[in-house]
Amino acid sequence: YHGRRPIRQIDAVHGTDRLPDGHHALAQRRLDYRGPTAHLVWFYDGPADRVVWSIDVPQTGTYEAWVEWAQVDEYADNPIAIEVEGSSSRIAGVLPSTGGWGRFQNKTFGLLVLEAGRQRIRFRPDGPNKTEVSDLRGLHLIPASQEP
């Protein structure tokens, strides 16, 4: 995060934003929690797949969305979207290869505008995906105005 601290570190496995107010909903039949690195293994089932987290946002503003994932070359470049439900705030991108399932990377995928209060963040395929969407460890939200 280049010396900055996330206001929310959303753990993909436990569905928590590491505060007592977080929880998640999974809308996919082939999700699995695995490994000593505690991550979500997400097999592609169809366009309705999604993981949704509810979080309490402390302050209205623009936030960088950092994704922590692992991907093999074979399934690289799956299109994904990160969206704020009830808002037009949206990020679209692809999940490139990280060089293997055990090689997690943490990278910013763009900016989300979030209103203060309870928000639902949706992470979903943004078009056809290969067999596995990704191994997902987390989503981290950092105020864009925060200095390193």
PDB file of C-alpha atoms in Angstrom:
ATOM      1  CA  TYR A   1       0.000   0.000   0.000  1.00  0.00           C
ATOM      2  CA  HIS A   2       3.063   2.212  -0.305  1.00  0.00           C
ATOM      3  CA  GLY A   3       3.163   3.114   3.400  1.00  0.00           C
ATOM      4  CA  ARG A   4      -0.584   3.737   3.766  1.00  0.00           C
ATOM      5  CA  ARG A   5      -3.037   1.856   5.965  1.00  0.00           C
ATOM      6  CA  PRO A   6      -6.328   0.433   4.686  1.00  0.00           C
ATOM      7  CA  ILE A   7      -9.481   1.570   6.444  1.00  0.00           C
ATOM      8  CA  ARG A   8     -10.914  -1.810   5.578  1.00  0.00           C
ATOM      9  CA  GLN A   9      -9.110  -5.096   4.991  1.00  0.00           C
ATOM     10  CA  ILE A  10     -11.814  -7.465   3.851  1.00  0.00           C
ATOM     11  CA  ASP A  11     -10.841 -11.067   4.463  1.00  0.00           C
ATOM     12  CA  ALA A  12     -12.216 -13.216   1.644  1.00  0.00           C
ATOM     13  CA  VAL A  13     -12.353 -16.388   3.709  1.00  0.00           C
ATOM     14  CA  HIS A  14     -14.101 -15.212   6.836  1.00  0.00           C
ATOM     15  CA  GLY A  15     -16.013 -12.451   5.080  1.00  0.00           C
ATOM     16  CA  THR A  16     -15.048  -9.934   7.679  1.00  0.00           C
ATOM     17  CA  ASP A  17     -13.592  -6.506   7.269  1.00  0.00           C
ATOM     18  CA  ARG A  18     -11.612  -7.341  10.435  1.00  0.00           C
ATOM     19  CA  LEU A  19     -14.064  -5.343  12.473  1.00  0.00           C
ATOM     20  CA  PRO A  20     -17.153  -6.768  14.194  1.00  0.00           C
ATOM     21  CA  ASP A  21     -19.559  -5.174  11.693  1.00  0.00           C
ATOM     22  CA  GLY A  22     -18.556  -7.103   8.555  1.00  0.00           C
ATOM     23  CA  HIS A  23     -20.096 -10.142   6.894  1.00  0.00           C
ATOM     24  CA  HIS A  24     -20.393 -11.597   3.426  1.00  0.00           C
ATOM     25  CA  ALA A  25     -22.819 -13.394   1.157  1.00  0.00           C
ATOM     26  CA  LEU A  26     -21.673 -15.927  -1.413  1.00  0.00           C
ATOM     27  CA  ALA A  27     -23.752 -16.534  -4.512  1.00  0.00           C
ATOM     28  CA  GLN A  28     -21.875 -19.375  -6.139  1.00  0.00           C
ATOM     29  CA  ARG A  29     -22.122 -23.117  -5.687  1.00  0.00           C
ATOM     30  CA  ARG A  30     -18.470 -23.941  -6.245  1.00  0.00           C
ATOM     31  CA  LEU A  31     -16.588 -21.850  -3.709  1.00  0.00           C
ATOM     32  CA  ASP A  32     -14.156 -23.498  -1.340  1.00  0.00           C
ATOM     33  CA  TYR A  33     -11.992 -22.286   1.533  1.00  0.00           C
ATOM     34  CA  ARG A  34      -8.524 -23.818   1.545  1.00  0.00           C
ATOM     35  CA  GLY A  35      -4.953 -23.892   2.436  1.00  0.00           C
ATOM     36  CA  PRO A  36      -2.652 -22.657   5.132  1.00  0.00           C
ATOM     37  CA  THR A  37      -2.841 -19.196   3.538  1.00  0.00           C
ATOM     38  CA  ALA A  38      -6.602 -18.973   4.226  1.00  0.00           C
ATOM     39  CA  HIS A  39      -8.067 -18.015   0.880  1.00  0.00           C
ATOM     40  CA  LEU A  40     -11.198 -18.464  -1.178  1.00  0.00           C
ATOM     41  CA  VAL A  41     -10.953 -20.831  -4.169  1.00  0.00           C
ATOM     42  CA  TRP A  42     -13.518 -19.595  -6.692  1.00  0.00           C
ATOM     43  CA  PHE A  43     -14.570 -21.931  -9.521  1.00  0.00           C
ATOM     44  CA  TYR A  44     -16.528 -20.222 -12.284  1.00  0.00           C
ATOM     45  CA  ASP A  45     -20.166 -21.303 -12.389  1.00  0.00           C
ATOM     46  CA  GLY A  46     -21.762 -18.522 -14.450  1.00  0.00           C
ATOM     47  CA  PRO A  47     -22.464 -14.806 -14.804  1.00  0.00           C
ATOM     48  CA  ALA A  48     -24.483 -14.665 -11.566  1.00  0.00           C
ATOM     49  CA  ASP A  49     -21.426 -15.613  -9.441  1.00  0.00           C
ATOM     50  CA  ARG A  50     -20.488 -13.016  -6.849  1.00  0.00           C
ATOM     51  CA  VAL A  51     -19.124 -12.400  -3.391  1.00  0.00           C
ATOM     52  CA  VAL A  52     -20.727  -9.507  -1.495  1.00  0.00           C
ATOM     53  CA  TRP A  53     -19.345  -7.870   1.624  1.00  0.00           C
ATOM     54  CA  SER A  54     -21.234  -5.468   3.914  1.00  0.00           C
ATOM     55  CA  ILE A  55     -18.979  -2.867   5.483  1.00  0.00           C
ATOM     56  CA  ASP A  56     -19.360   0.302   7.509  1.00  0.00           C
ATOM     57  CA  VAL A  57     -17.576   3.168   5.752  1.00  0.00           C
ATOM     58  CA  PRO A  58     -16.399   5.803   8.258  1.00  0.00           C
ATOM     59  CA  GLN A  59     -16.260   8.747   5.849  1.00  0.00           C
ATOM     60  CA  THR A  60     -17.623   9.589   2.385  1.00  0.00           C
ATOM     61  CA  GLY A  61     -14.822   9.653  -0.151  1.00  0.00           C
ATOM     62  CA  THR A  62     -12.807   7.983  -2.884  1.00  0.00           C
ATOM     63  CA  TYR A  63     -11.073   4.735  -1.977  1.00  0.00           C
ATOM     64  CA  GLU A  64      -8.432   2.673  -3.744  1.00  0.00           C
ATOM     65  CA  ALA A  65      -9.535  -0.958  -4.117  1.00  0.00           C
ATOM     66  CA  TRP A  66      -6.626  -3.367  -3.649  1.00  0.00           C
ATOM     67  CA  VAL A  67      -7.206  -7.032  -4.506  1.00  0.00           C
ATOM     68  CA  GLU A  68      -5.107  -9.842  -3.037  1.00  0.00           C
ATOM     69  CA  TRP A  69      -5.230 -12.879  -5.340  1.00  0.00           C
ATOM     70  CA  ALA A  70      -3.272 -15.769  -6.860  1.00  0.00           C
ATOM     71  CA  GLN A  71      -3.669 -17.105 -10.404  1.00  0.00           C
ATOM     72  CA  VAL A  72      -1.971 -19.595 -12.722  1.00  0.00           C
ATOM     73  CA  ASP A  73      -1.114 -18.788 -16.339  1.00  0.00           C
ATOM     74  CA  GLU A  74      -3.814 -21.169 -17.625  1.00  0.00           C
ATOM     75  CA  TYR A  75      -6.647 -19.112 -16.086  1.00  0.00           C
ATOM     76  CA  ALA A  76      -5.063 -15.660 -16.402  1.00  0.00           C
ATOM     77  CA  ASP A  77      -6.932 -12.546 -17.480  1.00  0.00           C
ATOM     78  CA  ASN A  78     -10.384 -13.441 -16.229  1.00  0.00           C
ATOM     79  CA  PRO A  79     -12.531 -10.277 -16.375  1.00  0.00           C
ATOM     80  CA  ILE A  80     -13.833  -9.079 -12.993  1.00  0.00           C
ATOM     81  CA  ALA A  81     -15.854  -6.174 -11.613  1.00  0.00           C
ATOM     82  CA  ILE A  82     -15.878  -4.571  -8.176  1.00  0.00           C
ATOM     83  CA  GLU A  83     -19.084  -2.618  -7.578  1.00  0.00           C
ATOM     84  CA  VAL A  84     -20.822  -0.651  -4.868  1.00  0.00           C
ATOM     85  CA  GLU A  85     -24.423  -1.838  -4.734  1.00  0.00           C
ATOM     86  CA  GLY A  86     -26.967   0.937  -5.302  1.00  0.00           C
ATOM     87  CA  SER A  87     -24.324   3.184  -6.858  1.00  0.00           C
ATOM     88  CA  SER A  88     -22.683   3.727 -10.225  1.00  0.00           C
ATOM     89  CA  SER A  89     -19.254   3.340  -8.606  1.00  0.00           C
ATOM     90  CA  ARG A  90     -17.578   0.429 -10.391  1.00  0.00           C
ATOM     91  CA  ILE A  91     -14.164  -0.937 -11.342  1.00  0.00           C
ATOM     92  CA  ALA A  92     -13.621  -3.372 -14.227  1.00  0.00           C
ATOM     93  CA  GLY A  93     -10.385  -5.213 -14.879  1.00  0.00           C
ATOM     94  CA  VAL A  94      -8.750  -8.590 -15.377  1.00  0.00           C
ATOM     95  CA  LEU A  95      -6.928 -10.850 -12.936  1.00  0.00           C
ATOM     96  CA  PRO A  96      -3.526 -11.557 -14.497  1.00  0.00           C
ATOM     97  CA  SER A  97      -1.363 -14.552 -13.643  1.00  0.00           C
ATOM     98  CA  THR A  98       0.668 -14.248 -10.466  1.00  0.00           C
ATOM     99  CA  GLY A  99       2.853 -17.177 -11.477  1.00  0.00           C
ATOM    100  CA  GLY A 100       1.062 -19.863  -9.462  1.00  0.00           C
ATOM    101  CA  TRP A 101      -1.591 -20.679  -6.886  1.00  0.00           C
ATOM    102  CA  GLY A 102       0.774 -20.108  -3.971  1.00  0.00           C
ATOM    103  CA  ARG A 103       2.015 -16.733  -5.226  1.00  0.00           C
ATOM    104  CA  PHE A 104      -0.407 -14.114  -3.944  1.00  0.00           C
ATOM    105  CA  GLN A 105      -0.128 -10.529  -5.135  1.00  0.00           C
ATOM    106  CA  ASN A 106      -1.720  -7.385  -3.780  1.00  0.00           C
ATOM    107  CA  LYS A 107      -2.460  -4.706  -6.391  1.00  0.00           C
ATOM    108  CA  THR A 108      -4.734  -1.700  -6.772  1.00  0.00           C
ATOM    109  CA  PHE A 109      -7.426  -2.147  -9.419  1.00  0.00           C
ATOM    110  CA  GLY A 110      -8.914   1.340  -9.340  1.00  0.00           C
ATOM    111  CA  LEU A 111     -11.033   3.783  -7.357  1.00  0.00           C
ATOM    112  CA  LEU A 112     -14.458   3.428  -5.734  1.00  0.00           C
ATOM    113  CA  VAL A 113     -16.583   6.293  -4.445  1.00  0.00           C
ATOM    114  CA  LEU A 114     -18.147   5.275  -1.129  1.00  0.00           C
ATOM    115  CA  GLU A 115     -20.735   7.055   0.973  1.00  0.00           C
ATOM    116  CA  ALA A 116     -20.375   7.017   4.751  1.00  0.00           C
ATOM    117  CA  GLY A 117     -22.405   4.303   6.466  1.00  0.00           C
ATOM    118  CA  ARG A 118     -23.282   0.710   5.605  1.00  0.00           C
ATOM    119  CA  GLN A 119     -22.273  -0.228   2.047  1.00  0.00           C
ATOM    120  CA  ARG A 120     -22.309  -3.492   0.122  1.00  0.00           C
ATOM    121  CA  ILE A 121     -19.289  -4.214  -2.078  1.00  0.00           C
ATOM    122  CA  ARG A 122     -19.807  -6.799  -4.826  1.00  0.00           C
ATOM    123  CA  PHE A 123     -16.933  -8.692  -6.483  1.00  0.00           C
ATOM    124  CA  ARG A 124     -18.014 -10.661  -9.551  1.00  0.00           C
ATOM    125  CA  PRO A 125     -16.965 -12.024 -12.944  1.00  0.00           C
ATOM    126  CA  ASP A 126     -17.447  -9.373 -15.638  1.00  0.00           C
ATOM    127  CA  GLY A 127     -17.994 -11.742 -18.543  1.00  0.00           C
ATOM    128  CA  PRO A 128     -17.113 -15.361 -19.239  1.00  0.00           C
ATOM    129  CA  ASN A 129     -14.307 -16.715 -17.068  1.00  0.00           C
ATOM    130  CA  LYS A 130     -12.100 -19.749 -17.414  1.00  0.00           C
ATOM    131  CA  THR A 131     -12.577 -22.730 -15.057  1.00  0.00           C
ATOM    132  CA  GLU A 132     -11.423 -20.890 -11.949  1.00  0.00           C
ATOM    133  CA  VAL A 133     -11.994 -17.181 -11.365  1.00  0.00           C
ATOM    134  CA  SER A 134      -9.132 -16.889  -8.887  1.00  0.00           C
ATOM    135  CA  ASP A 135      -7.801 -17.743  -5.482  1.00  0.00           C
ATOM    136  CA  LEU A 136      -8.935 -14.672  -3.552  1.00  0.00           C
ATOM    137  CA  ARG A 137      -7.473 -13.706  -0.193  1.00  0.00           C
ATOM    138  CA  GLY A 138      -8.937 -10.237   0.268  1.00  0.00           C
ATOM    139  CA  LEU A 139     -10.087  -6.813  -0.813  1.00  0.00           C
ATOM    140  CA  HIS A 140      -8.508  -3.788   0.887  1.00  0.00           C
ATOM    141  CA  LEU A 141      -9.947  -0.256   0.759  1.00  0.00           C
ATOM    142  CA  ILE A 142      -7.603   2.709   1.276  1.00  0.00           C
ATOM    143  CA  PRO A 143      -8.632   6.389   1.242  1.00  0.00           C
ATOM    144  CA  ALA A 144      -7.220   7.833  -1.995  1.00  0.00           C
ATOM    145  CA  SER A 145      -6.322  11.059  -0.178  1.00  0.00           C
ATOM    146  CA  GLN A 146      -4.180   9.279   2.437  1.00  0.00           C
ATOM    147  CA  GLU A 147      -0.505  10.255   2.189  1.00  0.00           C
ATOM    148  CA  PRO A 148       2.160   7.501   2.215  1.00  0.00           C
TER     149      PRO A 148
END
